[in-house]
Coordinates of C-alpha atoms and ligand atoms in Angstrom, one line a residue:
X7 CA -29.8 -15.3 -5.0
X8 CA -31.3 -15.9 -8.5
X9 CA -31.5 -19.2 -10.4
X10 CA -28.6 -19.5 -12.7
X11 CA -29.1 -19.9 -16.4
X12 CA -27.3 -22.8 -18.1
X13 CA -24.8 -20.3 -19.6
X14 CA -24.0 -18.8 -16.2
X15 CA -23.6 -22.3 -14.7
X16 CA -21.3 -23.2 -17.5
X17 CA -19.1 -20.2 -16.9
X18 CA -18.9 -21.1 -13.2
X19 CA -18.0 -24.7 -14.0
X20 CA -15.3 -23.6 -16.4
X21 CA -13.8 -21.2 -13.9
X22 CA -13.8 -23.8 -11.2
X23 CA -12.0 -26.2 -13.5
X24 CA -9.5 -23.6 -14.3
X25 CA -8.8 -22.5 -10.7
X26 CA -9.4 -25.6 -8.7
X27 CA -5.8 -27.0 -8.9
X28 CA -4.5 -23.6 -7.9
X29 CA -6.8 -23.6 -4.9
X30 CA -6.3 -27.2 -3.9
X31 CA -2.5 -27.1 -3.8
X32 CA -2.2 -24.4 -1.1
X33 CA -5.3 -25.8 0.8
X34 CA -3.5 -29.2 0.9
X35 CA -0.5 -27.6 2.4
X36 CA -2.7 -25.9 5.0
X37 CA -5.3 -28.5 5.9
X38 CA -4.5 -31.9 4.5
X39 CA -3.8 -33.2 8.0
X40 CA -7.2 -32.1 9.1
X41 CA -9.5 -35.1 9.8
X42 CA -12.3 -33.5 7.7
X43 CA -10.2 -32.2 4.9
X44 CA -12.5 -33.3 2.0
X45 CA -15.5 -31.9 3.8
X46 CA -13.7 -28.6 4.1
X47 CA -12.9 -28.6 0.4
X48 CA -16.6 -29.1 -0.3
X49 CA -17.5 -26.3 2.1
X50 CA -15.1 -23.9 0.3
X51 CA -16.7 -25.0 -3.0
X52 CA -20.1 -24.3 -1.7
X53 CA -19.1 -20.9 -0.5
X54 CA -17.9 -19.9 -3.9
X55 CA -21.0 -21.3 -5.6
X56 CA -23.3 -19.3 -3.3
X57 CA -21.2 -16.1 -3.8
X58 CA -21.3 -16.6 -7.6
X59 CA -25.1 -17.0 -7.6
X60 CA -25.3 -13.8 -5.5
X61 CA -23.0 -11.7 -7.7
X62 CA -25.0 -8.9 -9.3
X63 CA -25.2 -9.0 -13.1
X64 CA -23.3 -5.7 -13.6
X65 CA -20.4 -7.2 -11.7
X66 CA -20.5 -10.4 -13.8
X67 CA -20.1 -8.1 -16.7
X68 CA -17.2 -6.3 -15.1
X69 CA -15.6 -9.7 -14.6
X70 CA -15.7 -10.3 -18.3
X71 CA -14.3 -6.9 -19.1
X72 CA -11.4 -7.4 -16.8
X73 CA -10.7 -10.9 -18.2
X74 CA -10.6 -9.3 -21.6
X75 CA -8.2 -6.7 -20.5
X76 CA -6.1 -8.3 -17.8
X77 CA -3.6 -5.4 -17.7
X78 CA -6.2 -2.9 -16.8
X79 CA -4.6 -2.0 -13.4
X80 CA -1.1 -1.9 -14.9
X81 CA -1.7 0.8 -17.5
X82 CA -0.1 4.1 -17.2
X83 CA -3.5 5.8 -17.0
X84 CA -3.8 4.4 -13.4
X85 CA -3.7 7.1 -10.7
X86 CA -4.5 6.1 -7.1
X87 CA -5.9 8.2 -4.3
X88 CA -6.0 7.3 -0.6
X89 CA -8.4 8.9 1.8
X90 CA -10.4 8.5 5.0
X91 CA -14.1 8.8 4.0
X92 CA -15.0 10.9 7.0
X93 CA -11.9 13.2 6.8
X94 CA -12.3 13.6 3.0
X95 CA -16.0 14.0 2.7
X96 CA -18.0 13.3 5.9
X97 CA -19.4 10.0 4.9
X98 CA -19.8 7.6 2.0
X99 CA -22.5 9.8 0.3
X100 CA -20.2 12.7 0.7
X101 CA -17.4 10.8 -1.1
X102 CA -19.8 10.4 -4.1
X103 CA -20.2 14.2 -4.1
X104 CA -16.4 14.5 -4.4
X105 CA -16.2 12.4 -7.6
X106 CA -15.7 15.5 -9.7
X107 CA -12.6 16.4 -7.6
X108 CA -11.2 12.9 -8.2
X109 CA -12.0 13.2 -11.9
X110 CA -10.2 16.5 -12.0
X111 CA -7.1 14.8 -10.6
X112 CA -7.4 11.9 -13.1
X113 CA -7.9 9.4 -10.3
X114 CA -9.1 5.9 -11.2
X115 CA -8.4 3.9 -8.1
X116 CA -9.7 5.1 -4.8
X117 CA -8.6 3.5 -1.5
X118 CA -11.0 4.5 1.3
X119 CA -9.3 3.8 4.6
X120 CA -10.9 1.3 7.0
X121 CA -14.7 1.6 6.9
X122 CA -16.0 -1.7 8.2
X123 CA -17.6 -1.5 11.6
X124 CA -14.7 -1.1 14.2
X125 CA -14.9 -1.4 17.9
X126 CA -15.8 1.8 19.8
X127 CA -13.1 3.9 21.4
X128 CA -9.5 3.1 20.4
X129 CA -9.5 1.0 17.2
X130 CA -6.2 1.6 15.5
X131 CA -7.7 3.8 12.8
X132 CA -10.4 1.2 12.1
X133 CA -8.0 -1.7 11.9
X134 CA -9.9 -3.4 14.8
X135 CA -13.1 -4.7 13.1
X136 CA -16.0 -6.1 15.1
X137 CA -18.3 -6.7 12.1
X138 CA -17.1 -7.2 8.6
X139 CA -20.6 -7.1 7.1
X140 CA -21.4 -3.6 8.5
X141 CA -20.1 -0.2 7.6
X142 CA -19.0 2.1 10.4
X143 CA -22.4 3.6 11.4
X144 CA -21.4 7.3 11.0
X145 CA -20.1 6.6 7.4
X146 CA -23.3 5.0 6.1
X147 CA -24.6 1.5 5.3
X148 CA -23.5 -1.4 3.2
X149 CA -26.1 -0.3 0.6
X150 CA -24.4 3.1 0.5
X151 CA -21.1 1.4 -0.1
X152 CA -22.5 -0.6 -3.1
X153 CA -24.1 2.6 -4.5
X154 CA -20.8 4.4 -4.1
X155 CA -18.8 1.6 -5.7
X156 CA -21.2 1.7 -8.7
X157 CA -21.0 5.5 -9.0
X158 CA -17.2 5.3 -8.9
X159 CA -17.2 2.6 -11.5
X160 CA -19.2 4.7 -13.8
X161 CA -16.4 7.3 -13.5
X162 CA -13.8 4.7 -14.2
X163 CA -12.7 4.6 -10.6
X164 CA -12.1 1.3 -8.9
X165 CA -12.9 1.1 -5.2
X166 CA -10.4 -0.4 -2.8
X167 CA -11.2 -1.1 0.8
X168 CA -9.3 -2.7 3.7
X169 CA -9.9 -6.2 4.7
X170 CA -8.3 -6.7 8.1
X171 CA -7.8 -10.4 7.8
X172 CA -5.0 -11.0 10.3
X173 CA -7.0 -10.0 13.4
X174 CA -10.4 -9.0 14.7
X175 CA -11.4 -6.6 17.4
X176 CA -11.8 -8.4 20.7
X177 CA -15.5 -7.2 20.5
X178 CA -16.1 -9.3 17.3
X179 CA -18.8 -11.9 17.8
X180 CA -16.2 -14.7 17.5
X181 CA -14.0 -13.2 20.2
X182 CA -16.9 -12.5 22.5
X183 CA -17.9 -16.2 22.2
X184 CA -14.3 -17.2 22.9
X185 CA -14.3 -14.9 26.0
X186 CA -17.5 -16.5 27.1
X187 CA -15.7 -19.9 27.1
X188 CA -16.9 -21.4 23.8
X189 CA -14.1 -23.8 22.8
X190 CA -15.0 -23.7 19.1
X191 CA -14.5 -20.0 19.0
X192 CA -11.4 -20.1 21.2
X193 CA -10.0 -22.1 18.3
X194 CA -10.5 -19.1 16.0
X195 CA -7.7 -17.4 17.8
X196 CA -4.3 -18.3 19.4
X197 CA -5.2 -18.8 23.0
X198 CA -2.9 -20.3 25.6
X199 CA -3.6 -21.6 29.2
X200 CA -0.4 -20.1 30.6
X201 CA 2.8 -18.3 29.6
X202 CA 4.8 -21.4 28.6
X203 CA 4.3 -21.1 24.8
X204 CA 3.9 -17.3 24.7
X205 CA 7.3 -17.0 26.5
X206 CA 8.9 -19.3 23.9
X207 CA 7.3 -17.4 20.9
X208 CA 8.4 -14.1 22.4
X209 CA 12.1 -15.2 22.1
X210 CA 11.8 -14.7 18.3
X211 CA 8.9 -12.4 17.4
X212 CA 9.3 -8.7 17.0
X213 CA 7.4 -6.1 18.9
X214 CA 5.3 -4.0 16.6
X215 CA 3.9 -1.3 18.9
X216 CA 6.4 -1.3 21.9
X217 CA 5.0 2.0 23.1
X218 CA 1.5 0.7 23.3
X219 CA 2.2 -2.5 25.0
X220 CA 5.0 -4.9 25.8
X221 CA 5.1 -8.3 24.1
X222 CA 2.7 -10.0 21.7
X223 CA 0.3 -11.6 24.2
X224 CA -2.4 -10.4 26.5
X225 CA -3.9 -12.0 29.6
X226 CA -7.7 -12.1 30.0
X227 CA -9.0 -12.8 33.4
X228 CA -12.5 -14.0 32.2
X229 CA -11.0 -17.1 30.7
X230 CA -7.7 -17.1 32.7
X231 CA -5.8 -17.4 29.4
X232 CA -3.3 -15.6 27.2
X233 CA -4.3 -14.4 23.7
X234 CA -2.0 -13.6 20.8
X235 CA -2.2 -9.9 20.1
X236 CA 0.5 -8.8 17.7
X237 CA -0.6 -5.2 17.5
X238 CA -2.8 -3.7 20.2
X239 CA -4.4 -5.5 23.1
X240 CA -7.8 -5.1 21.4
X241 CA -6.6 -6.8 18.1
X242 CA -6.8 -10.6 18.4
X243 CA -4.8 -12.5 15.8
X244 CA -6.8 -15.1 13.9
X245 CA -5.8 -18.7 13.8
X246 CA -5.7 -19.8 10.2
X247 CA -4.6 -23.3 11.1
X248 CA -8.3 -23.7 11.8
X249 CA -10.1 -24.1 8.4
X250 CA -13.2 -22.6 9.9
X251 CA -11.4 -19.3 10.0
X252 CA -10.3 -19.6 6.4
X253 CA -14.0 -20.3 5.4
X254 CA -15.3 -17.3 7.3
X255 CA -12.8 -14.9 5.8
X256 CA -13.4 -16.3 2.3
X257 CA -17.1 -15.7 2.7
X258 CA -16.5 -12.2 3.9
X259 CA -14.1 -11.5 1.0
X260 CA -16.6 -12.6 -1.6
X261 CA -19.4 -10.7 0.1
X262 CA -17.4 -7.5 -0.1
X263 CA -16.5 -8.2 -3.8
X264 CA -20.2 -8.6 -4.5
X265 CA -20.8 -5.1 -3.1
X266 CA -18.7 -3.8 -6.0
X267 CA -15.4 -3.5 -4.2
X268 CA -12.7 -4.1 -6.8
X269 CA -9.5 -4.2 -4.7
X270 CA -9.1 -5.7 -1.2
X271 CA -6.2 -4.4 0.8
X272 CA -5.3 -7.4 2.9
X273 CA -3.9 -6.0 6.1
X274 CA -0.8 -7.3 7.9
X275 CA -0.7 -10.5 5.7
X276 CA 2.9 -11.2 6.8
X277 CA 1.6 -12.2 10.3
X278 CA -1.1 -14.7 9.3
X279 CA 0.7 -17.9 10.2
X280 CA 2.7 -18.6 13.4
X281 CA 5.6 -21.0 13.7
X282 CA 7.7 -21.6 16.8
X283 CA 11.3 -20.6 16.6
X284 CA 10.7 -18.1 13.8
X285 CA 9.7 -14.4 13.7
X286 CA 6.2 -15.7 12.8
X287 CA 6.2 -13.5 9.7
X288 CA 6.1 -14.5 6.0
X289 CA 5.7 -18.2 6.7
X290 CA 5.0 -20.4 3.6
X291 CA 1.5 -21.0 5.0
X292 CA 0.7 -17.3 5.0
X293 CA 1.4 -17.4 1.2
X294 CA -0.7 -20.5 0.9
X295 CA -3.6 -18.8 2.5
X296 CA -3.3 -15.9 0.0
X297 CA -2.9 -18.2 -3.0
X298 CA -6.1 -20.1 -2.0
X299 CA -8.0 -16.9 -1.5
X300 CA -7.0 -15.8 -4.9
X301 CA -7.8 -19.0 -6.8
X302 CA -11.2 -19.3 -5.0
X303 CA -12.1 -15.6 -5.5
X304 CA -11.3 -15.8 -9.2
X305 CA -13.9 -18.4 -9.6
X306 CA -16.5 -16.0 -8.4
X307 CA -15.1 -12.6 -9.1
X308 CA -12.1 -12.4 -11.5
X309 CA -12.4 -8.6 -11.4
X310 CA -11.3 -8.6 -7.8
X311 CA -7.6 -7.7 -7.1
X312 CA -5.9 -8.8 -3.9
X313 CA -3.4 -6.3 -2.5
X314 CA -0.8 -7.4 0.0
X315 CA 0.1 -5.1 2.8
X316 CA 3.4 -6.6 3.8
X317 CA 5.9 -4.1 5.1
X318 CA 8.8 -6.5 5.0
X319 CA 12.2 -6.5 3.3
X320 CA 12.4 -7.1 -0.4
X321 CA 13.4 -10.8 -0.4
X322 CA 10.3 -11.5 1.8
X323 CA 8.1 -9.0 -0.1
X324 CA 8.3 -10.1 -3.7
X325 CA 6.9 -13.6 -3.0
X326 CA 3.6 -12.0 -2.1
X327 CA 3.2 -11.4 -5.8
X328 CA 3.6 -15.1 -6.3
X329 CA 6.7 -17.1 -7.0
X330 CA 7.7 -20.6 -8.2
X331 CA 4.5 -22.5 -9.2
X332 CA 2.5 -19.7 -7.8
X333 CA 4.1 -17.0 -10.0
X334 CA 1.4 -14.4 -10.6
X335 CA -1.0 -16.5 -8.6
X336 CA -1.0 -14.8 -5.2
X337 CA -1.7 -11.1 -4.8
X338 CA -1.8 -8.9 -7.9
X339 CA -0.5 -5.8 -6.2
X340 CA 1.7 -5.0 -3.2
X341 CA 3.2 -1.8 -1.6
X342 CA 6.7 -0.9 -2.6
X343 CA 7.8 0.0 0.9
X344 CA 11.6 0.1 0.1
X345 CA 11.2 2.6 -2.7
X346 CA 9.2 4.9 -0.4
X347 CA 11.9 4.7 2.3
X348 CA 14.7 5.2 -0.3
X349 CA 13.0 8.4 -1.6
X350 CA 13.1 9.9 1.9
X351 CA 16.6 8.6 2.5
X352 CA 17.9 10.3 -0.7
X353 CA 16.2 13.6 0.1
X354 CA 17.9 13.7 3.5
X355 CA 21.2 12.7 2.2
X356 CA 21.0 14.6 -1.1
X357 CA 22.6 11.4 -2.6
X358 CA 21.1 8.5 -4.5
X359 CA 23.7 5.8 -4.3
X360 CA 21.9 3.8 -1.6
X361 CA 18.6 4.0 -3.5
X362 CA 20.2 3.0 -6.8
X363 CA 22.0 0.0 -5.2
X364 CA 19.1 -1.2 -3.1
X365 CA 16.6 -1.0 -5.9
X366 CA 19.0 -2.8 -8.2
X367 CA 19.0 -5.7 -5.8
X368 CA 15.2 -6.1 -6.1
X369 CA 14.1 -9.1 -8.2
X370 CA 11.7 -8.4 -11.1
X371 CA 8.1 -9.1 -10.3
X372 CA 5.8 -11.4 -12.3
X373 CA 4.5 -9.7 -15.5
X374 CA 0.8 -9.8 -14.5
X375 CA 1.4 -8.0 -11.2
X376 CA 2.1 -4.5 -10.2
X377 CA 3.6 -2.4 -7.4
X378 CA 1.8 0.3 -5.5
X379 CA 4.2 3.1 -5.4
X380 CA 3.8 5.8 -2.8
X381 CA 5.8 8.4 -1.0
X382 CA 3.5 8.9 2.0
X383 CA 0.6 6.9 3.6
X384 CA -1.3 6.8 6.9
X385 CA 1.4 4.9 8.6
X386 CA 4.8 5.9 10.0
X387 CA 8.0 5.5 8.0
X388 CA 10.3 2.7 9.3
X389 CA 13.9 2.9 8.1
X390 CA 14.1 -0.3 6.2
X391 CA 17.8 0.0 5.3
X392 CA 19.8 -3.2 5.5
X393 CA 23.4 -3.5 6.7
X394 CA 24.3 -5.1 3.4
X395 CA 22.8 -2.3 1.2
X396 CA 24.3 0.4 3.4
X397 CA 27.8 -1.2 3.4
X398 CA 27.7 -1.7 -0.3
X399 CA 27.7 2.1 -0.8
X400 CA 30.1 2.9 2.1
X401 CA 27.5 3.7 4.8
X402 CA 27.0 2.2 8.2
X403 CA 23.4 0.8 8.4
X404 CA 22.8 1.6 12.1
X405 CA 24.2 5.1 11.8
X406 CA 22.4 5.8 8.6
X407 CA 19.0 4.8 10.2
X408 CA 19.8 6.9 13.2
X409 CA 20.7 9.8 10.9
X410 CA 17.3 9.4 9.0
X411 CA 15.4 9.4 12.3
X412 CA 17.1 12.5 13.6
X413 CA 16.8 14.2 10.3
X414 CA 13.1 13.7 10.0
X415 CA 12.2 14.4 13.6
X416 CA 14.1 17.7 13.1
X417 CA 16.9 17.1 15.6
X418 CA 19.6 17.0 13.0
X419 CA 21.3 20.4 12.5
X420 CA 19.8 22.3 9.5
X421 CA 17.2 19.7 8.8
X422 CA 14.3 21.0 6.7
X423 CA 11.9 18.3 8.1
X424 CA 9.2 18.6 10.8
X425 CA 8.3 15.0 11.8
X426 CA 7.9 13.2 15.1
X427 CA 9.4 10.0 16.5
X428 CA 7.0 7.0 16.5
X429 CA 7.5 3.9 18.6
X430 CA 11.0 4.4 19.8
X431 CA 12.3 1.0 21.0
X432 CA 15.1 1.3 23.5
X433 CA 15.9 -2.4 23.1
X434 CA 17.2 -2.0 19.6
X435 CA 17.2 1.8 19.2
X436 CA 14.7 1.5 16.4
X437 CA 12.7 4.7 15.8
X438 CA 10.2 5.3 13.1
X439 CA 8.8 8.7 11.9
X440 CA 5.4 10.3 11.7
X441 CA 4.6 13.4 9.7
X442 CA 2.8 14.7 6.7
X443 CA 4.6 14.7 3.3
X444 CA 4.7 18.5 3.1
X445 CA 6.1 18.9 6.6
X446 CA 8.7 16.2 6.1
X447 CA 9.7 17.8 2.8
X448 CA 10.3 21.2 4.5
X449 CA 7.2 23.2 3.6
X450 CA 6.2 23.7 7.3
X451 CA 9.5 25.1 8.4
X452 CA 9.9 27.2 5.2
X453 CA 6.4 28.7 5.7
X454 CA 7.0 29.5 9.3
X455 CA 10.3 31.2 8.4
X456 CA 8.5 33.0 5.6
X457 CA 11.4 32.0 3.4
X458 CA 10.3 32.0 -0.2
X459 CA 13.5 30.3 -1.4
X460 CA 12.9 27.5 1.1
X461 CA 9.3 27.2 0.1
X462 CA 10.3 26.8 -3.6
X463 CA 12.7 24.0 -2.5
X464 CA 10.0 22.3 -0.4
X465 CA 7.6 22.4 -3.3
X466 CA 10.3 21.0 -5.5
X467 CA 10.8 18.0 -3.2
X468 CA 7.0 17.3 -3.1
X469 CA 6.9 17.3 -6.9
X470 CA 10.1 15.3 -7.2
X471 CA 8.6 12.6 -5.0
X472 CA 5.5 12.4 -7.1
X473 CA 7.4 12.4 -10.4
X474 CA 9.3 9.4 -9.0
X475 CA 6.3 7.4 -7.8
X476 CA 4.4 8.2 -11.1
X477 CA 7.3 6.9 -13.2
X478 CA 8.6 3.9 -11.3
X479 CA 6.1 1.3 -12.5
X480 CA 2.8 0.4 -10.8
X481 CA -0.2 2.2 -9.4
X482 CA 1.0 5.5 -7.8
X483 CA -0.9 6.5 -4.8
X484 CA -1.6 10.1 -3.9
X485 CA -2.2 10.4 -0.2
X486 CA -5.1 12.7 0.6
X487 CA -4.0 16.3 1.1
X488 CA -0.5 15.9 -0.4
X489 CA -1.8 17.3 -3.7
X490 CA -2.3 20.6 -2.0
X491 CA 0.6 20.4 0.5
X492 CA -1.4 19.8 3.7
X493 CA 0.9 20.1 6.8
X494 CA 1.0 18.2 10.1
X495 CA -2.2 18.6 12.0
X496 CA -2.5 18.3 15.8
X497 CA -6.3 18.3 16.5
X498 CA -6.0 14.5 17.3
X499 CA -4.4 15.5 20.6
X500 CA -7.8 16.6 21.8
X501 CA -9.4 13.2 21.2
X502 CA -8.4 10.8 24.0
X503 CA -9.0 7.8 21.7
X504 CA -6.4 9.1 19.2
X505 CA -4.0 11.2 21.4
X506 CA -1.5 8.3 22.1
X507 CA -0.9 7.6 18.4
X508 CA 0.9 10.4 16.6
X509 CA 0.3 8.8 13.2
X510 CA -2.9 11.0 13.4
X511 CA -0.7 14.1 12.8
X512 CA -0.5 13.0 9.1
X513 CA -4.1 12.0 8.8
X514 CA -5.6 15.5 8.7
X515 CA -9.1 16.4 7.6
X516 CA -9.2 17.5 4.0
X517 CA -8.9 21.3 3.9
X518 CA -11.4 22.3 1.3
X519 CA -10.7 26.0 1.8
X520 CA -7.1 25.3 0.8
X521 CA -8.3 23.0 -2.0
X522 CA -10.3 25.8 -3.4
X523 CA -7.0 27.6 -4.2
X524 CA -5.9 24.8 -6.4
X525 CA -6.4 26.6 -9.6
X526 CA -4.5 29.7 -8.5
X527 CA -0.9 29.1 -9.5
X528 CA 0.3 31.9 -7.3
X529 CA -0.8 30.0 -4.2
X530 CA 1.3 27.1 -2.8
X531 CA -1.8 24.8 -3.2
X532 CA -2.2 25.8 -6.8
X533 CA 1.5 25.4 -7.6
X534 CA 1.5 21.9 -6.3
X535 CA -1.8 20.8 -7.6
X536 CA -1.4 22.2 -11.2
X537 CA 2.1 20.7 -11.4
X538 CA 0.8 17.4 -10.4
X539 CA -1.9 17.6 -13.0
X540 CA 0.7 18.1 -15.7
X541 CA 2.7 15.1 -14.4
X542 CA -0.5 13.0 -14.3
X543 CA -1.4 14.0 -17.8
X544 CA 2.0 13.1 -19.1
X545 CA 2.0 9.8 -17.2
X546 CA -1.3 8.8 -18.8
X547 CA 0.0 9.4 -22.3
X548 CA 3.4 7.8 -21.8
X549 CA 3.2 4.1 -22.7
X550 CA 6.6 3.0 -21.3
X551 CA 5.3 3.9 -17.8
X552 CA 3.0 0.9 -18.0
X553 CA 3.7 -1.4 -15.0
X554 CA 4.7 -4.2 -17.3
X555 CA 7.6 -2.2 -18.8
X556 CA 10.9 -3.2 -17.4
X557 CA 12.2 -1.0 -14.5
X558 CA 16.0 -0.7 -14.3
X559 CA 17.7 1.7 -11.8
X560 CA 20.9 3.0 -13.4
X561 CA 24.0 4.9 -12.3
X562 CA 23.9 8.4 -13.7
X563 CA 27.5 9.0 -12.6
X564 CA 26.3 12.0 -10.6
X565 CA 25.6 10.9 -7.0
X566 CA 22.8 13.5 -6.6
X567 CA 20.8 12.4 -9.6
X568 CA 18.8 9.2 -9.5
X569 CA 18.3 7.4 -12.8
X570 CA 15.8 4.8 -13.9
X571 CA 15.2 3.3 -17.3
X572 CA 11.7 2.1 -18.2
X573 CA 11.7 -0.1 -21.2
X574 CA 9.1 -1.8 -23.3
X575 CA 8.6 -2.9 -26.8
X576 CA 6.7 0.3 -27.2
X577 CA 9.4 2.7 -26.1
X578 CA 12.1 3.7 -23.6
X579 CA 12.1 6.4 -21.0
X580 CA 14.9 7.6 -18.8
X581 CA 13.7 9.0 -15.6
X582 CA 16.0 11.4 -13.8
X583 CA 15.6 13.1 -10.5
X584 CA 17.9 15.6 -8.8
X585 CA 17.8 15.0 -5.1
X586 CA 19.8 18.0 -4.1
X587 CA 19.2 21.7 -3.9
X588 CA 22.0 22.4 -6.4
X589 CA 22.0 22.4 -10.1
X590 CA 23.4 19.1 -11.4
X591 CA 24.3 17.6 -14.7
X592 CA 24.3 14.2 -16.3
X593 CA 27.1 14.1 -18.9
X594 CA 26.4 13.6 -22.5
X595 CA 28.9 10.8 -22.5
X596 CA 26.9 8.9 -19.8
X597 CA 23.6 9.6 -21.7
X598 CA 25.2 8.1 -24.8
X599 CA 26.2 5.0 -22.8
X600 CA 22.7 4.6 -21.5
X601 CA 21.4 4.8 -25.1
X602 CA 19.8 8.2 -24.6
X603 CA 21.3 10.4 -27.2
X604 CA 19.9 11.6 -30.5
X605 CA 16.3 12.5 -30.5
X606 CA 14.7 12.8 -27.0
X607 CA 11.6 14.5 -25.5
X608 CA 11.3 15.6 -21.9
X609 CA 7.7 14.9 -21.0
X610 CA 7.7 17.0 -17.8
X611 CA 9.3 20.3 -18.4
X612 CA 7.9 23.0 -20.6
X613 CA 5.4 20.5 -21.6
X614 CA 2.7 23.0 -22.4
X615 CA 5.0 25.8 -23.6
X616 CA 5.7 24.4 -26.9
X617 CA 3.4 24.2 -29.8
X618 CA 3.8 20.4 -30.4
X619 CA 3.3 19.9 -26.6
X620 CA 6.8 18.6 -26.1
X621 CA 10.2 20.3 -26.0
X622 CA 13.1 18.9 -27.9
X623 CA 16.4 18.7 -26.1
X624 CA 19.7 19.5 -27.6
X625 CA 21.2 16.0 -28.2
X626 CA 24.7 17.4 -28.2
X627 CA 25.1 18.7 -24.7
X628 CA 25.1 17.5 -21.1
X629 CA 21.7 17.6 -19.4
X630 CA 21.2 20.0 -16.5
X631 CA 18.7 19.5 -13.8
X632 CA 17.7 22.4 -11.5
X633 CA 17.3 21.8 -7.8
X634 CA 14.9 18.8 -7.3
X635 CA 14.0 18.8 -10.9
X636 CA 12.7 15.6 -12.5
X637 CA 12.8 14.6 -16.1
X638 CA 11.1 11.8 -18.1
X639 CA 13.1 11.6 -21.3
X640 CA 11.7 9.5 -24.1
X641 CA 13.8 8.2 -26.8
X642 CA 12.2 9.3 -30.1
X643 CA 14.4 7.6 -32.6
Ligands
GLC221 C1 -1.3 -2.2 9.0 C2 -2.0 -0.8 9.0 C3 -1.7 -0.1 10.3 C4 -2.2 -0.9 11.4 C5 -1.7 -2.3 11.4 C6 -2.5 -3.2 12.3 O1 0.0 -2.1 9.1 O2 -1.5 -0.1 7.9 O3 -2.2 1.2 10.3 O4 -1.9 -0.3 12.6 O5 -1.9 -2.9 10.1 O6 -3.8 -3.5 11.8

C-alpha cells in the first residue's frame, strides 16, 4: 500500500460520491435490519479504500482508459476464447507462450477456466475453491497470474477468471471452522440442526445434479447438522444474509481485480439468496448483492467487468444486466443461454421458427451491457425450451425437448450427432447433453464413416454456428478446440476424480499436433480455422456488429433460414443462416420488405476473391444459400 497523492485521493472521493447511492440502496435492502448496519457500511467503505490504495499504477491507468471508452467490450473487434490453462498450455506461464496463437485468432478476451486453489480430488472442474487468494499449485502462483494478466493486456487481451461466489469447498478455512463448531463461521453457511427446514425448502427447489446426489442438503456427523449444498456435497452454499460473507467476497473480488483480472465470471449467481416457498433462484436479494458488488468495485476498479453466469429463462436472465433503477448497474455481461440452445435446436430440426419466435420474445438489454454469445462451453446443454414458445410455433414443448435429447445423444434415427446424456432425472424426464461441438455437429460420425459429403456438412454446421454467435451482438466465445474441430475425448474415464462426470468428454486437452495443421486448407483443421479467421476479420471491420446495435430476429419466410437484422446509426446488416442441408432461398420480395434491396455486400462469402474485398450481389434476384451457408449482408445505399 502506498501513500496516496492528493490527486489520487480526490479521484477516490469523487468515485465514492458517484457510486455510494448505488451501493447503499441494495445494501439497505440486504442488511438494514442488521443491528450493526452502519458499522457494516463503514467496513465496506474501508475495504474499498484499502483496495484502492493497493491498486497498482498501471491498473489505475487502465481504469481511466476504460472510463474514457466505456464501450470497449461492446465493440465488434471483441473475440473471446475460453480454455483450461492446464489443458491449453500446461500452466499459467505456458499460457503466456501461447499468446501468439491467440493473436493469430484475433482474440482479445481470454477466459481461463477455474484456477483458484480448489479442494483435492473431486472439485467440479475447479468450482469448489478452498482458497481464493491462491492459484491451483500446478498452474503457478498469484504472481504468475498478475504477470500473465499484464502480458495479455499488452496484447490487447483482457483476462477473465471465475469467481465462485455462491459456494466454497467444504475444505475452505471458513467451512473447516464451521465444522469444528465455530458459531460465527457456521453463520457463513446455511446450516440446520435437523431436517425440518431442509424438508420444507426441498418442496420447491430444483435438483441440479440428481445423478451425483439426491436433494440440496448434506448431513455432517461432526456437527450433527445439515448443510445447504445445491451442487455437490463438497460445495457449501454461502449465506449472504450475513454481511460478513458479503465483506469477505468483496475483499476477494477487489484483490483479484488488483492482480489485473479484468472480468470476473460470477458463478451460479442465481442461487445466492434463499427464500422459503420459492425455488431459491433469482431472488431480488441476489440482484441486490450483485448491484452492491458492482457499485463498490467501480469505486476501486472501474475497469472491472462483472459477468453473470445465470443459466435461467430469459425473463429471469435479463435482470442480471440491471433493470428499473438498476438499469445498467448490475452485471455488464451475461451468457445468452437461450440463443445457444436455439442454435442446436434449429440444427436438429433444420427449422428456425422456434429460434425466431423465442428470440423475438427477449427484451432488449441496457445499452451499456452486452451478451456473451456462445455455441459450446464446458457445461452440458440443458433444453431450455418453454411450453409457450414451443406452442407458439406448433410444437409440443415436452416432446421437442425429448427429441433434442435423443437427437444429440444419437438415439434418434439418422442423427448426425454424437453426444451423451447428462444428469437424466426420472422425476421429470429432464435430460441434458454433453459433447464437443464438432461431435454434436456431425464431424465425428462423418469421419468414422469416411463420408466426405457428410464431413463437408459437419464443417458447414460448425462454421454456421460461429457465423451466428459472431453476428448476434455481444462478445462471442470460441471454446478451446472448436476452432480446429476437436472431437469428444474419453481419457477422463481413466481418472477416478473425473470419471463420473461426462462433461469432461468435451473438455479435451488442446491437440497442438492438430492445431499445427491449421494453415493447411486441405485438412479439416485448416478448413475450419481459416474460415473462422475470415469470419473474425469481417466481424472486426463491420461496425453494425457492435453490441450496442439493435438486434432484431426477423422472419425470412423460409422456415430453414434464420434471419436477424443488426441496426445502428452507422449501418444495417441482415444476418442469414441456412440451417438445413439443402439449398434454400430468400425471395427478393421478402428482402425488399426487410429493406434489403438495392446495393448490398456480403461480408462472408467470396470476401477475399474480389479485388475490392467484397462481392456485390445482384439486387434483382432472390438470394440463394447453400447448405449451412451464412451471410452478413450490409446495406450499402
Ligand atoms: C456453474 C459452472 C458449472 C459448475 C456449477 C457449480 O454452472 O459452469 O461447471 O458445475 O456452476 O459451481
